[in-house]
Amino acid sequence: MKTLFKENKPMMATILSGCLIILGIFLSLHTYVRIAPLFYILSFIIGGFYQAKEGLKDTVENKKLNVDILMILAAVGASLIGYWMEGALLIFIFSLSGSLEVYATNKSTKAITGLMNLTPENALLIQKEDAIIEVPTNSLKIGDKLLVPKGASIPIDGVILTGNGLIDESAVSGETLPIEKIAGDEVIGGTINLAEAFTMQVAKDSSDTLFAKILRMVDEAQSTPSKTATMIEKIENKYVAIVLISVPVMIAFFYFILQWSWNESFYRGMVLLTVASPCALVASAVPATLSAISNGAKKGILFKGGAYLENFGLIKAIAFDKTGTLTSGKLVMTDAFFKAGEDEKKIQMVCTALEKMSTHPIAKAIVLAFEDQGHPSFMMEDVNDLTGYGLSGTAFGSQWKIGKKEYVVKSTETATFSTDAEKIQKEGKTVIYVSRNDQLVAYFGLQDIPKKEAKEMIRYFKSQGVYTIMLTGDHMATGEAIGKQLEIDEVKANCLPDEKAQIIKQLKEQYGTIAMVGDGINDAPALANASIGIAMGAGTDIAIDVADVVLMKNELAQLSYSHQLSNRLKKITLQNIIFAISVIILLIFSNLFQVINLPLGVVGHEGSTILVILNGLRLLRSPSASTDSTTKNLDT
């Protein structure tokens, strides 16, 4: 509560305004009737200052009418005919709704501005003579050498030079487990070193760090309204003009046609000016959109504008890059075949020893598959690396080879043993052969397997009637194999970057609103051409820069969540609009039939504004971790 007042001066003014009204009413009840208006006037000035200032500034600078002008005129009008308390109450409740809107905005940005505090203001710079001085983080240059003590926040993005780090990256990835880093590994500014001190080299300018980009993107998003908010803003100016014209016309109608007294006619005009004001309508979209953007940002989903969040729920088709997006981007051994009678452990030892001599992704996958089997390690003799084909070496008195079929297999006698090789190859897997003295003894199937959450995410979009497509540069067999596992509607293989972009254009014409998800440089043209370009956070900078949405946690489940969040934003905004219009119509007719007075009109009208703001704040709620429970939470 203390923070609420400290960060929201309009709220403090509102409360003081309310206290003055209470004091004015107290004086009126105790025969100090002449003094009471002074307190009401003070309540006017204090409670209405911020709203009047913004309203007049907007009118003068932008030549645009707004609801603030209507409220000021209604309060002044009520006071002119002696309704001081009603006028002050109008300003008070109007000020309260404005203060709550400021609160909603502050609350929706609080999670984002908190990121600024994660990056330390100062860093420990290591000079040429190894002297260490403390300097401002924003003065660091690429190539500077820094010391990061144990327990300290990493000041800027860079690379570890010496020492090992245990880095808490939860602020970026949301992962609770710290990550081990060694010399040569990248580190992110704002994350925390939990292990011993290490030295690092600055790799990015302070304005180009990951946190700087996050803050920039969210700031841009919150200043870019949704289509609904933009439409309401356009209507506001014309609506206010219509109300300003209608009020004197209705006063004349009441006075000359219905033969009401001048005081009653003018009073009903002021009530009409109050209840017809579109305050609640104007507040229907913006607080809700800001809350939804903040909700996404807390989950690691950065929308670069309210329009992209709003449109996410409208997509009719979604296209995915394969490698690194739907799959992990790393080969994994999925099949292993050993010839009958062969010593499997010996073959595994040989394969591990040979492949340790290579840095190829296939070699790493084989080493990873067999290294933890508990076999003793040894060095191969006469190792030969034939680039593009495989490796050979001597062990246990035999010549061993591992690699492609044409390099390894020399004898046709092994054809029966290798019958399943073609089968797994048709499944899109890479087949690696092993021979001893040119006799085939084993072969393995390797594949870049889908991410665990990929299938569930694809099923979600299909259940929502969204057509799914995979675009890959791999050959058709690999693409179709992954597509079949994930139950994707369509697979397009052998795609070059320009071809991906062309396919996206065609799909856009066919389906209208289409999203594209990718992570690499080759995906950038397609991301730029999609209705909504979505970049994986672990992808390249260029993919992140051209995308409209960035998934910082690199989790595909965030796509389902984004779609649900968009639908919920649309649902809440529609609720607000229908509710606001219904209240305005009800209050206008109640005024025409003299059912309500100005205080009731104020409470009804400004109360509806407060309710739509609070309804929008519901989008700040954090859902549970699982997709199923997320769906339930978001649809409530």
XYZ file of C-alpha atoms in Angstrom:
636
model
C 0.000 0.000 0.000
C 2.859 2.348 0.838
C 4.395 1.700 -2.585
C 1.034 2.360 -4.229
C 0.923 5.917 -2.829
C 4.625 6.593 -3.378
C 4.504 5.627 -7.076
C 1.049 7.080 -7.734
C 0.722 10.777 -6.846
C -2.722 11.007 -8.494
C -3.956 8.409 -5.972
C -2.721 10.558 -3.080
C -4.499 13.578 -4.567
C -7.674 11.503 -4.983
C -7.669 10.418 -1.339
C -7.119 13.994 -0.158
C -9.963 15.090 -2.439
C -12.241 12.497 -0.843
C -11.309 13.626 2.656
C -12.182 17.234 1.769
C -15.607 16.108 0.468
C -16.283 14.258 3.731
C -15.254 17.364 5.670
C -17.526 19.515 3.483
C -20.498 17.192 4.110
C -19.762 17.247 7.850
C -19.771 21.092 7.863
C -23.035 21.143 5.860
C -24.708 18.968 8.445
C -23.539 21.198 11.312
C -24.903 24.543 10.065
C -21.620 25.622 8.447
C -23.307 25.598 5.036
C -21.497 28.716 3.743
C -18.036 27.335 4.541
C -18.655 23.886 3.027
C -18.362 25.047 -0.653
C -14.775 26.160 0.055
C -13.836 22.573 0.891
C -15.664 21.321 -2.203
C -13.722 23.819 -4.335
C -10.446 22.616 -2.771
C -11.561 19.065 -3.531
C -12.148 20.142 -7.174
C -8.683 21.640 -7.510
C -6.734 18.866 -5.766
C -8.682 15.879 -7.104
C -9.079 17.149 -10.639
C -5.628 18.682 -11.154
C -3.921 15.732 -12.863
C -6.910 14.770 -15.011
C -7.640 18.393 -16.026
C -3.971 19.014 -16.821
C -3.768 15.953 -19.092
C -7.123 16.674 -20.704
C -6.370 20.340 -21.496
C -2.839 19.492 -22.667
C -4.187 16.849 -25.043
C -6.858 19.220 -26.347
C -4.456 22.123 -26.940
C -1.476 20.173 -28.283
C -3.273 17.524 -30.334
C -6.423 19.513 -31.160
C -8.402 16.538 -29.890
C -11.390 16.388 -27.558
C -11.391 13.808 -24.748
C -13.412 12.567 -21.801
C -11.479 14.740 -19.322
C -13.047 17.853 -20.893
C -16.545 16.396 -20.422
C -15.911 15.682 -16.741
C -14.540 19.170 -16.082
C -17.521 20.819 -17.802
C -20.019 18.596 -15.944
C -18.451 19.378 -12.548
C -18.287 23.113 -13.247
C -21.859 23.094 -14.583
C -23.204 21.311 -11.505
C -21.427 23.811 -9.254
C -22.861 26.806 -11.130
C -26.388 25.775 -10.206
C -25.455 25.136 -6.561
C -24.698 21.399 -6.622
C -21.238 21.802 -5.089
C -21.113 18.435 -3.383
C -22.275 16.578 -6.522
C -19.653 18.341 -8.633
C -16.907 17.545 -6.127
C -18.056 13.912 -5.956
C -17.936 13.699 -9.752
C -14.333 14.947 -9.769
C -13.403 12.621 -6.911
C -14.690 9.415 -8.548
C -13.362 10.469 -11.954
C -9.988 11.086 -10.309
C -10.222 7.685 -8.593
C -10.734 5.875 -11.903
C -7.806 7.819 -13.406
C -5.613 6.912 -10.431
C -6.511 3.247 -10.813
C -5.566 3.433 -14.491
C -2.155 4.827 -13.484
C -1.901 1.995 -10.957
C -2.774 -0.561 -13.651
C -0.104 0.862 -15.946
C 2.509 0.893 -13.172
C 1.657 -2.647 -12.131
C 1.831 -3.955 -15.686
C 5.297 -2.462 -16.190
C 6.692 -3.292 -12.743
C 7.961 -6.744 -13.760
C 9.783 -5.219 -16.719
C 11.370 -2.242 -15.001
C 12.595 -4.674 -12.353
C 14.941 -6.068 -14.998
C 16.834 -2.777 -14.982
C 17.892 -3.405 -11.391
C 19.343 -6.803 -12.274
C 22.272 -5.338 -14.177
C 24.774 -3.735 -11.741
C 25.608 -0.069 -12.222
C 29.340 -0.693 -11.768
C 31.832 -3.327 -12.966
C 35.339 -4.403 -11.910
C 37.635 -3.533 -14.827
C 41.027 -5.296 -15.071
C 43.619 -2.918 -16.469
C 46.760 -3.828 -18.425
C 48.948 -3.922 -15.321
C 46.336 -6.226 -13.668
C 45.102 -3.428 -11.431
C 41.372 -3.643 -10.762
C 39.228 -0.507 -10.716
C 35.485 0.009 -10.377
C 33.907 1.728 -13.387
C 30.310 2.448 -14.513
C 28.858 -0.442 -16.536
C 27.708 1.886 -19.307
C 31.326 2.990 -19.888
C 32.521 -0.529 -20.780
C 33.753 -1.240 -24.295
C 33.918 -4.431 -26.337
C 37.166 -6.232 -25.477
C 37.422 -4.924 -21.888
C 38.505 -7.526 -19.333
C 36.392 -7.816 -16.154
C 36.472 -9.651 -12.841
C 33.200 -11.182 -11.658
C 33.368 -12.108 -7.929
C 31.434 -14.972 -6.360
C 27.796 -14.024 -5.756
C 28.001 -10.947 -8.005
C 25.762 -10.082 -10.937
C 27.475 -10.237 -14.315
C 27.576 -6.592 -15.445
C 27.350 -7.063 -19.219
C 27.199 -9.716 -21.956
C 30.538 -11.370 -22.630
C 32.713 -14.505 -22.744
C 34.502 -16.273 -19.854
C 38.306 -16.000 -20.145
C 39.575 -17.870 -17.073
C 37.882 -19.831 -14.317
C 34.576 -21.685 -14.201
C 31.182 -20.211 -13.459
C 27.958 -21.596 -12.024
C 25.473 -19.122 -13.433
C 21.934 -18.464 -12.238
C 20.117 -17.511 -15.458
C 16.599 -17.718 -14.026
C 15.961 -14.034 -14.754
C 16.406 -14.768 -18.468
C 15.355 -18.382 -18.984
C 13.129 -19.034 -15.982
C 15.144 -22.185 -15.246
C 15.764 -22.631 -11.513
C 18.858 -24.823 -11.893
C 22.140 -22.908 -12.386
C 24.250 -23.654 -15.484
C 27.926 -24.581 -15.434
C 30.084 -22.410 -17.700
C 33.742 -22.789 -18.666
C 36.296 -20.686 -20.541
C 34.921 -19.715 -23.944
C 31.247 -19.898 -22.900
C 28.989 -16.874 -23.261
C 27.517 -15.163 -20.187
C 24.600 -12.717 -20.000
C 24.581 -9.427 -18.139
C 22.229 -9.435 -15.158
C 22.664 -13.156 -14.425
C 24.439 -14.197 -11.192
C 27.750 -16.007 -10.643
C 27.204 -18.561 -7.839
C 30.679 -20.150 -7.995
C 34.186 -18.777 -7.544
C 35.361 -15.579 -9.235
C 36.177 -15.657 -12.946
C 37.395 -13.223 -15.561
C 35.453 -12.357 -18.670
C 35.750 -10.260 -21.791
C 33.050 -7.798 -22.837
C 31.413 -8.979 -26.075
C 28.629 -6.425 -26.526
C 28.055 -2.730 -26.026
C 25.819 -1.903 -23.038
C 23.039 -0.736 -25.389
C 23.135 -4.041 -27.285
C 22.946 -6.516 -24.384
C 20.103 -8.996 -24.008
C 18.524 -7.065 -21.119
C 18.798 -3.801 -23.052
C 16.979 -5.426 -25.962
C 14.288 -6.829 -23.670
C 13.629 -3.436 -22.092
C 13.615 -1.740 -25.490
C 11.195 -4.263 -26.968
C 8.754 -4.095 -24.047
C 8.879 -0.297 -23.995
C 8.077 -0.232 -27.708
C 5.289 -2.765 -27.192
C 3.624 -0.743 -24.454
C 3.755 2.412 -26.547
C 2.244 0.583 -29.538
C -1.495 0.159 -28.872
C -3.620 -2.747 -30.035
C -5.989 -2.312 -32.978
C -8.964 -2.187 -30.611
C -7.342 0.530 -28.484
C -6.484 2.519 -31.626
C -10.051 2.199 -32.909
C -11.512 3.367 -29.567
C -9.081 6.290 -29.512
C -10.262 7.369 -32.981
C -13.908 7.129 -31.906
C -13.295 9.104 -28.680
C -12.776 12.480 -30.388
C -15.976 12.225 -32.478
C -17.961 10.779 -29.571
C -16.997 13.648 -27.238
C -17.940 16.181 -29.923
C -21.361 14.525 -30.310
C -21.913 14.623 -26.528
C -20.916 18.314 -26.342
C -23.438 19.122 -29.085
C -26.148 16.873 -27.637
C -26.090 18.336 -24.121
C -27.233 21.898 -24.973
C -29.751 20.443 -27.436
C -31.183 18.212 -24.713
C -31.228 21.094 -22.174
C -33.262 23.100 -24.688
C -35.522 20.079 -25.286
C -36.131 19.626 -21.546
C -36.768 23.351 -21.007
C -38.835 24.301 -24.080
C -40.560 21.046 -25.073
C -41.004 19.189 -21.772
C -41.512 22.465 -19.872
C -39.114 21.528 -17.063
C -37.670 24.306 -14.919
C -34.385 25.869 -15.999
C -32.539 24.429 -12.968
C -33.930 20.941 -13.596
C -33.197 21.114 -17.342
C -29.634 22.322 -16.791
C -29.137 19.755 -14.027
C -30.319 16.932 -16.308
C -27.943 18.256 -18.967
C -25.041 17.983 -16.533
C -26.102 14.446 -15.599
C -26.236 13.593 -19.314
C -22.776 15.132 -19.818
C -21.490 12.870 -17.053
C -23.182 9.558 -17.866
C -22.715 9.832 -21.646
C -18.966 10.290 -21.264
C -17.048 7.304 -22.738
C -14.604 6.942 -19.809
C -15.245 3.227 -19.354
C -15.167 2.642 -23.110
C -11.800 4.411 -23.430
C -10.407 2.334 -20.548
C -11.683 -0.948 -22.029
C -8.587 -1.873 -24.032
C -5.394 -0.096 -22.900
C -5.076 -1.373 -19.273
C -5.994 -4.895 -20.443
C -3.408 -4.813 -23.251
C -0.648 -3.492 -20.971
C -1.480 -6.170 -18.401
C -1.364 -8.918 -21.039
C 1.986 -7.663 -22.413
C 3.391 -7.638 -18.881
C 1.990 -11.115 -18.218
C 3.735 -12.423 -21.334
C 7.002 -10.670 -20.467
C 7.055 -12.276 -17.014
C 6.807 -15.634 -18.782
C 9.613 -14.749 -21.191
C 7.350 -13.838 -24.120
C 8.135 -10.417 -25.573
C 5.512 -8.871 -27.837
C 6.816 -5.904 -29.820
C 3.394 -4.275 -29.950
C -0.150 -4.651 -28.649
C -1.360 -5.397 -32.189
C 0.804 -8.541 -32.415
C -0.569 -9.837 -29.114
C -4.128 -9.094 -30.185
C -3.630 -10.739 -33.614
C -1.987 -13.871 -32.198
C -5.386 -15.373 -31.474
C -6.504 -14.698 -35.070
C -3.873 -16.828 -36.835
C -5.269 -19.394 -39.264
C -1.955 -21.124 -40.015
C 1.422 -21.404 -38.304
C 4.704 -22.389 -39.981
C 7.769 -23.726 -38.181
C 11.423 -24.024 -38.998
C 12.624 -27.529 -38.082
C 16.165 -27.478 -36.720
C 16.463 -25.665 -33.405
C 12.772 -24.768 -33.390
C 10.768 -28.002 -33.448
C 13.868 -30.089 -32.778
C 16.707 -29.660 -30.298
C 19.241 -28.961 -33.057
C 21.496 -31.763 -31.768
C 21.842 -35.283 -33.154
C 20.935 -38.131 -30.796
C 21.546 -41.854 -31.320
C 18.151 -43.490 -31.689
C 19.130 -46.958 -33.023
C 22.120 -49.266 -32.541
C 22.606 -52.586 -34.384
C 25.462 -55.005 -33.639
C 26.279 -58.085 -35.694
C 25.495 -61.351 -33.925
C 28.469 -62.779 -32.067
C 30.366 -59.482 -31.876
C 31.587 -57.953 -28.606
C 29.302 -54.943 -28.265
C 31.342 -53.380 -25.435
C 34.545 -53.535 -27.478
C 32.814 -51.904 -30.482
C 31.423 -49.163 -28.231
C 34.907 -48.533 -26.772
C 36.426 -48.284 -30.246
C 33.686 -45.970 -31.509
C 34.106 -43.692 -28.471
C 37.903 -43.583 -28.843
C 37.698 -42.804 -32.576
C 34.937 -40.205 -32.409
C 36.652 -38.349 -29.557
C 39.207 -37.333 -32.177
C 36.519 -35.363 -34.076
C 34.382 -32.309 -33.293
C 31.677 -33.223 -35.810
C 28.082 -33.245 -34.405
C 27.746 -36.928 -35.383
C 30.930 -37.751 -33.460
C 29.662 -35.899 -30.404
C 26.344 -37.796 -30.516
C 28.120 -41.183 -30.641
C 30.505 -40.258 -27.816
C 27.550 -39.040 -25.726
C 25.688 -42.329 -26.338
C 28.573 -44.627 -25.310
C 30.774 -42.580 -22.983
C 28.685 -43.211 -19.878
C 28.626 -47.017 -20.325
C 31.516 -47.408 -17.870
C 34.054 -48.599 -20.491
C 37.764 -47.914 -19.847
C 39.115 -45.222 -22.154
C 42.121 -45.693 -24.412
C 43.877 -44.018 -27.355
C 43.516 -45.348 -30.897
C 46.613 -45.778 -33.029
C 47.147 -44.551 -36.611
C 44.010 -42.416 -36.539
C 43.055 -40.961 -39.920
C 40.271 -38.446 -40.471
C 38.931 -38.437 -44.023
C 36.820 -35.257 -44.028
C 33.282 -35.845 -45.149
C 33.538 -39.630 -44.994
C 34.692 -40.861 -41.589
C 37.562 -41.973 -39.354
C 39.837 -44.967 -39.189
C 42.333 -46.309 -36.636
C 43.982 -49.359 -35.151
C 42.991 -51.120 -31.901
C 43.036 -54.681 -30.551
C 45.185 -55.705 -33.527
C 42.510 -54.740 -36.078
C 41.774 -51.898 -38.490
C 38.557 -50.063 -37.596
C 36.498 -47.624 -39.616
C 33.444 -45.531 -38.739
C 31.511 -43.274 -41.091
C 29.508 -43.334 -44.324
C 28.562 -46.610 -46.039
C 30.747 -46.084 -49.118
C 33.774 -45.481 -46.901
C 33.198 -48.243 -44.353
C 31.433 -51.120 -46.143
C 33.567 -53.053 -48.651
C 32.019 -56.528 -48.515
C 28.635 -57.582 -49.915
C 28.401 -60.457 -47.442
C 26.993 -58.110 -44.808
C 23.931 -57.181 -46.887
C 21.606 -59.349 -44.787
C 22.816 -57.793 -41.519
C 22.320 -54.239 -42.798
C 18.761 -54.714 -44.123
C 17.296 -52.416 -41.469
C 19.761 -49.643 -42.379
C 17.718 -48.593 -45.405
C 14.562 -48.713 -43.328
C 15.827 -46.302 -40.676
C 17.329 -44.140 -43.417
C 13.862 -43.774 -44.951
C 12.716 -42.589 -41.525
C 14.959 -39.584 -42.022
C 17.769 -40.802 -39.793
C 21.486 -40.528 -40.509
C 23.080 -43.992 -40.642
C 26.707 -44.452 -39.519
C 28.515 -47.719 -40.198
C 31.341 -49.444 -38.265
C 33.705 -52.069 -39.728
C 36.584 -54.180 -38.451
C 39.088 -55.184 -41.148
C 36.525 -54.070 -43.760
C 33.811 -56.334 -42.315
C 30.645 -54.571 -41.147
C 30.110 -55.152 -37.410
C 27.648 -52.419 -36.411
C 25.632 -49.456 -37.621
C 23.779 -46.696 -35.823
C 20.830 -44.439 -36.560
C 21.066 -40.788 -35.493
C 18.462 -38.077 -35.626
C 17.782 -34.541 -34.500
C 14.786 -35.499 -32.363
C 11.766 -33.267 -31.690
C 11.619 -31.274 -28.478
C 9.543 -32.871 -25.738
C 6.846 -30.207 -25.795
C 6.635 -29.960 -29.622
C 3.952 -32.619 -30.153
C 1.679 -31.236 -27.443
C 2.044 -27.727 -28.879
C 1.178 -28.917 -32.417
C -1.862 -30.768 -31.078
C -3.010 -27.621 -29.298
C -2.944 -25.502 -32.472
C -4.670 -28.221 -34.504
C -7.391 -28.399 -31.840
C -7.877 -24.655 -32.331
C -8.348 -25.110 -36.088
C -4.918 -23.662 -36.957
C -3.184 -25.297 -39.938
C 0.403 -26.389 -39.170
C 3.311 -26.398 -41.648
C 6.984 -27.286 -41.265
C 9.575 -25.577 -43.468
C 13.010 -27.209 -43.532
C 16.199 -27.101 -45.525
C 16.659 -30.845 -44.935
C 15.715 -33.466 -47.505
C 12.127 -34.684 -47.677
C 12.702 -38.013 -45.889
C 14.014 -36.264 -42.759
C 11.314 -33.609 -42.872
C 8.495 -36.107 -43.328
C 9.861 -38.313 -40.531
C 9.788 -35.412 -38.040
C 6.458 -34.212 -39.428
C 4.930 -37.660 -38.936
C 6.169 -37.864 -35.347
C 4.683 -34.455 -34.557
C 1.482 -34.981 -36.623
C 2.079 -31.761 -38.580
C -0.425 -31.091 -41.391
C 2.127 -30.307 -44.109
C 5.894 -30.564 -44.638
C 7.883 -28.540 -47.164
C 11.513 -29.676 -47.483
C 14.681 -28.567 -49.317
C 13.744 -24.925 -48.631
C 16.305 -22.163 -49.121
C 15.822 -18.864 -47.190
C 14.224 -17.055 -50.147
C 11.977 -20.057 -50.808
C 10.778 -20.030 -47.194
C 9.844 -16.369 -47.582
C 8.006 -17.109 -50.833
C 6.069 -19.975 -49.223
C 5.059 -17.676 -46.343
C 3.719 -15.121 -48.861
C 1.674 -17.853 -50.565
C 0.326 -19.134 -47.259
C -0.543 -15.560 -46.276
C -2.667 -15.197 -49.405
C -4.319 -18.554 -48.710
C -4.971 -18.254 -44.972
C -4.821 -14.506 -44.224
C -3.195 -14.191 -40.811
C -0.189 -16.536 -40.568
C 2.588 -16.907 -37.998
C 6.143 -18.099 -38.658
C 8.423 -19.524 -35.949
C 12.183 -19.710 -36.498
C 15.585 -19.165 -34.938
C 18.252 -18.837 -37.616
C 19.546 -16.260 -40.091
C 17.944 -18.319 -42.859
C 14.543 -17.808 -41.170
C 14.786 -13.990 -41.067
C 13.168 -13.355 -44.516
C 10.247 -15.665 -43.657
C 9.797 -14.059 -40.214
C 9.715 -10.616 -41.804
C 7.057 -11.659 -44.352
C 4.722 -13.410 -41.906
C 1.745 -11.642 -40.301
C 3.421 -12.453 -36.983
C 7.111 -13.423 -36.954
C 8.112 -15.405 -33.838
C 11.786 -15.881 -32.938
C 13.155 -18.397 -30.462
C 15.209 -16.575 -27.814
C 18.240 -18.817 -28.309
C 18.304 -17.928 -32.009
C 20.406 -15.437 -33.915
C 20.258 -11.688 -33.300
C 18.936 -10.986 -36.790
C 16.004 -13.405 -36.293
C 15.166 -11.706 -32.984
C 15.442 -8.228 -34.528
C 13.040 -8.897 -37.429
C 10.517 -10.903 -35.370
C 7.347 -9.446 -33.848
C 7.361 -11.846 -30.892
C 10.397 -13.311 -29.081
C 10.251 -16.449 -26.919
C 13.108 -15.779 -24.489
C 12.878 -19.163 -22.754
C 13.107 -21.032 -26.058
C 10.117 -23.155 -25.038
C 7.480 -24.162 -27.589
C 4.817 -24.270 -24.852
C 5.033 -20.474 -24.865
C 3.391 -20.487 -28.299
C 0.271 -22.184 -26.932
C 0.301 -19.803 -23.988
C 0.618 -16.759 -26.282
C -2.389 -17.924 -28.302
C -4.422 -18.443 -25.132
C -3.331 -15.078 -23.722
C -4.368 -13.357 -26.951
C -7.789 -15.023 -26.867
C -8.218 -14.036 -23.244
C -7.251 -10.425 -24.013
C -9.838 -10.376 -26.792
C -12.466 -11.878 -24.485
C -11.832 -9.416 -21.631
C -11.673 -6.409 -23.980
C -15.000 -7.430 -25.546
C -16.519 -7.861 -22.069
C -15.331 -4.357 -21.170
C -16.682 -2.764 -24.342
C -20.132 -4.409 -24.055
C -20.331 -3.576 -20.340
C -19.252 0.060 -20.866
C -21.734 0.691 -23.687
C -24.567 -1.030 -21.767
C -23.957 1.122 -18.675
C -23.872 4.326 -20.748
C -27.198 3.467 -22.459
C -28.827 2.464 -19.146
C -27.703 5.670 -17.416
C -28.801 7.915 -20.311
C -32.337 6.470 -20.269
C -32.448 6.604 -16.465
C -31.584 10.308 -16.664
C -34.251 10.989 -19.291
C -36.872 9.452 -16.987
C -35.415 11.346 -13.989
C -34.715 8.075 -12.162
C -31.161 8.989 -11.161
C -29.511 12.116 -9.791
C -25.965 13.379 -10.433
C -24.290 11.448 -7.552
C -25.867 8.181 -8.716
C -24.930 8.975 -12.317
C -21.350 9.640 -11.216
C -21.180 6.412 -9.207
C -22.683 4.376 -12.055
C -20.536 5.899 -14.754
C -17.195 6.121 -12.952
C -17.899 2.846 -11.167
C -18.123 1.151 -14.576
C -14.763 2.702 -15.495
C -13.165 1.307 -12.353
C -14.659 -2.111 -13.029
C -13.318 -2.347 -16.600
C -9.853 -1.327 -15.367
C -9.948 -3.993 -12.656
C -11.245 -6.523 -15.184
C -8.272 -5.718 -17.425
C -5.889 -6.238 -14.503
C -7.025 -9.875 -14.363
C -4.653 -10.458 -17.282
C -1.720 -10.006 -14.890
C -2.548 -13.329 -13.242
C 0.126 -15.994 -13.655
C -1.143 -19.348 -14.911
C 0.064 -22.734 -13.696
C 2.993 -24.430 -15.396
C 1.275 -27.113 -17.434
C -0.430 -26.418 -20.723
C -3.657 -28.109 -19.712
C -3.994 -26.182 -16.471
C -2.893 -23.035 -18.280
C -5.776 -23.465 -20.692
C -8.211 -23.794 -17.796
C -6.818 -20.727 -16.013
C -6.807 -18.575 -19.116
C -10.334 -19.451 -20.114
C -11.892 -18.669 -16.739
